[in-house]
Amino acid sequence: MSVQPFLIAAAGLFSIGIYGILVRRNVVMVLLSIELILNAVNINFVVFDAMLGDALLQGQIFTIFIITIAAAEVGIGLAIVLMLFRNRKTANIDEFDLMKW
Amino acid sequence: MEALDIISYFLLLSLLLVAAKVVTTSNVIHAAISLVFTLAITAGTFLLLSAEFVALVIVLVYIGAVIVLFLFGIMITRAPLGQNAELDNDKNKGLALAVSLSIFGIFSYVMLNTFDSQINTTSGTSTELLGEILLSRFVFPFEVVSFVLLAALIGGITIARQDNALIDENQI
């Protein structure tokens, strides 16, 4: 197998995630798009690990660390969304404009 | 090798199609379910690349736990279930499409011009070896990341809880 289709697919997944972040209004949907981006990075790490044949398997170990950090990020993110929803009665990003001028 | 190529093309194409559904559907529950399929196909891709343990971790942590958290968040913020035309910010759509397409173009140009290797799939990685490396060479990052996870857990609880007790203390 060549690495190129995997790398192109990961780049496509990354840009789909960027599109989702920019176009969605609901905060939970933005968090879903962030998961897509992290997933694209994971695919790249595993592909490069398989390509290089590293004896320490550093690509796969980094992927496991990224998954852990992503779980922590979702927990904190949803807690913040919950707090925002409780205070502002909405979960739409364009209505959180207190720090904009 | 030919069969593996066909399987990988099929997996990657369906990965992109399902991921596009995540960001374009106008139904929040459908978006979460599409993310489940995206992650499942990612796990299949990892199996193809002989990274079995990472595929299992994806299934356990993402599909098992993170998606439940997302569904919980969707339900608790009372996002309107069913079709919802208000989900997208329509005036951002052109800009978002331009940005994501240019990122895709730059990334794929760089990737195609830099990496042209073959993947050696004959040597599978054993979970035993991965565990030994994780707990010998990478034991310090492993402990640090577990501490980060604990801190995030406590932080999440602290942010999200109703602090009635705090209000009572202030009144005293």
XYZ file of C-alpha atoms in Angstrom, chain A residues 1-26 28-29 31-33 35-36 38-39 42-44 46-51 55-58 60-76 78-83 85-86 89 91-92 94, chain B residues 1 5 8-9 12 15-16 19-20 22-25 28 31 35 38-39 42 45-46 48-49 51 53-54 57-58 61-62 66 69-70 74 76-79 86-89 92-93 96-97 99-100 103-104 107-108 111-112 115-119 121 125 130 133-134 137-138 141-142 145 148-149 152 156 159-162:
154
model
C 0.000 0.000 0.000
C 1.169 3.523 -0.710
C 0.976 6.129 2.054
C -0.451 8.781 -0.262
C -4.188 7.887 -0.194
C -4.063 7.790 3.614
C -2.372 11.188 3.811
C -4.820 12.725 1.332
C -7.770 11.309 3.272
C -6.356 12.694 6.535
C -5.939 16.126 4.912
C -9.539 15.888 3.672
C -10.770 14.961 7.149
C -8.828 17.889 8.619
C -10.339 20.391 6.169
C -13.840 18.971 6.727
C -13.285 19.640 10.442
C -12.143 23.211 9.711
C -15.272 23.741 7.604
C -17.437 22.441 10.444
C -15.801 24.731 13.010
C -16.339 27.783 10.817
C -19.886 27.060 9.701
C -21.659 25.550 12.724
C -23.556 27.698 15.212
C -24.158 25.165 17.971
C -21.606 21.008 20.622
C -21.410 20.737 16.824
C -16.762 20.241 19.440
C -17.750 17.401 17.079
C -15.751 19.094 14.309
C -12.966 15.615 17.140
C -12.771 15.190 13.346
C -7.985 15.249 16.097
C -8.963 12.093 14.245
C -4.350 10.370 14.655
C -4.572 8.839 11.176
C -1.424 10.713 10.134
C -0.470 5.861 12.659
C 0.302 6.032 8.916
C 3.743 7.499 9.526
C 4.366 4.923 12.249
C 3.534 2.140 9.788
C 5.639 3.806 7.097
C 10.985 0.058 16.871
C 9.608 2.234 19.692
C 6.159 2.565 18.027
C 6.179 6.274 18.842
C 0.958 4.728 18.033
C 1.946 5.889 21.522
C 1.410 9.512 20.521
C -1.991 8.530 19.147
C -2.958 7.043 22.504
C -1.856 10.250 24.258
C -3.864 12.350 21.788
C -6.962 10.240 22.450
C -6.504 10.784 26.201
C -6.127 14.541 25.792
C -9.162 14.586 23.480
C -11.242 12.858 26.160
C -10.134 15.458 28.719
C -10.914 18.241 26.235
C -14.432 16.953 25.610
C -15.103 16.733 29.341
C -13.946 20.287 30.027
C -18.960 20.176 27.640
C -18.729 21.455 31.219
C -18.089 24.963 29.869
C -20.963 24.599 27.374
C -23.236 23.493 30.214
C -22.234 26.530 32.286
C -26.141 27.376 28.617
C -27.136 27.768 32.242
C -29.984 30.157 27.909
C -25.769 27.282 22.928
C -25.222 29.298 19.745
C -22.715 33.863 17.509
C -1.411 -6.199 -2.039
C -5.385 -1.359 -1.872
C -8.100 0.968 1.816
C -9.605 3.081 -0.988
C -10.944 6.138 3.073
C -14.518 7.933 5.833
C -14.639 11.215 3.934
C -17.260 12.923 7.894
C -18.853 15.313 5.388
C -21.132 15.198 10.246
C -20.633 18.834 9.234
C -23.445 19.212 6.695
C -26.464 17.499 8.231
C -27.822 17.162 15.617
C -24.311 14.418 13.248
C -19.317 10.760 14.039
C -16.455 8.083 11.149
C -14.645 6.769 14.224
C -11.024 5.130 11.437
C -8.215 1.942 8.890
C -5.983 1.437 11.928
C -5.521 -2.169 8.096
C -2.327 -0.400 9.188
C -2.290 -0.892 14.802
C -4.453 -1.675 20.083
C -5.047 1.891 18.875
C -8.770 2.248 22.140
C -10.671 4.282 19.535
C -12.835 5.520 24.427
C -14.411 7.394 21.527
C -16.982 10.372 24.201
C -20.828 12.584 26.480
C -21.700 14.352 23.218
C -26.815 17.705 22.976
C -28.846 18.849 28.119
C -28.396 22.054 26.101
C -31.808 21.320 24.575
C -30.502 21.602 21.051
C -30.767 27.343 12.215
C -27.819 25.004 12.830
C -25.520 26.575 10.235
C -24.281 30.123 10.044
C -19.979 32.067 6.855
C -20.474 29.249 4.364
C -15.519 28.416 5.347
C -15.559 26.522 2.054
C -10.596 28.256 3.803
C -11.085 24.496 4.059
C -6.062 24.061 3.453
C -6.865 20.790 1.705
C -1.796 19.906 2.588
C -2.299 17.479 -0.268
C 2.030 15.493 1.175
C 2.056 14.276 -2.436
C 6.026 11.297 0.891
C 6.025 8.511 -1.661
C 6.799 5.415 0.410
C 5.154 2.051 0.669
C 3.675 0.777 3.926
C 2.107 -4.348 6.519
C 2.674 -4.757 16.096
C 3.245 -1.560 22.895
C 7.249 0.461 25.567
C 4.492 2.540 27.148
C 10.452 4.291 27.730
C 7.298 6.438 27.958
C 4.577 10.989 29.838
C 2.108 8.218 30.682
C -1.123 12.411 30.944
C -3.840 15.757 33.238
C -6.902 13.528 32.824
C -9.562 17.722 33.695
C -15.075 19.606 34.644
C -17.097 24.123 36.362
C -20.366 22.310 35.728
C -21.771 21.850 39.212
C -24.398 24.122 40.696
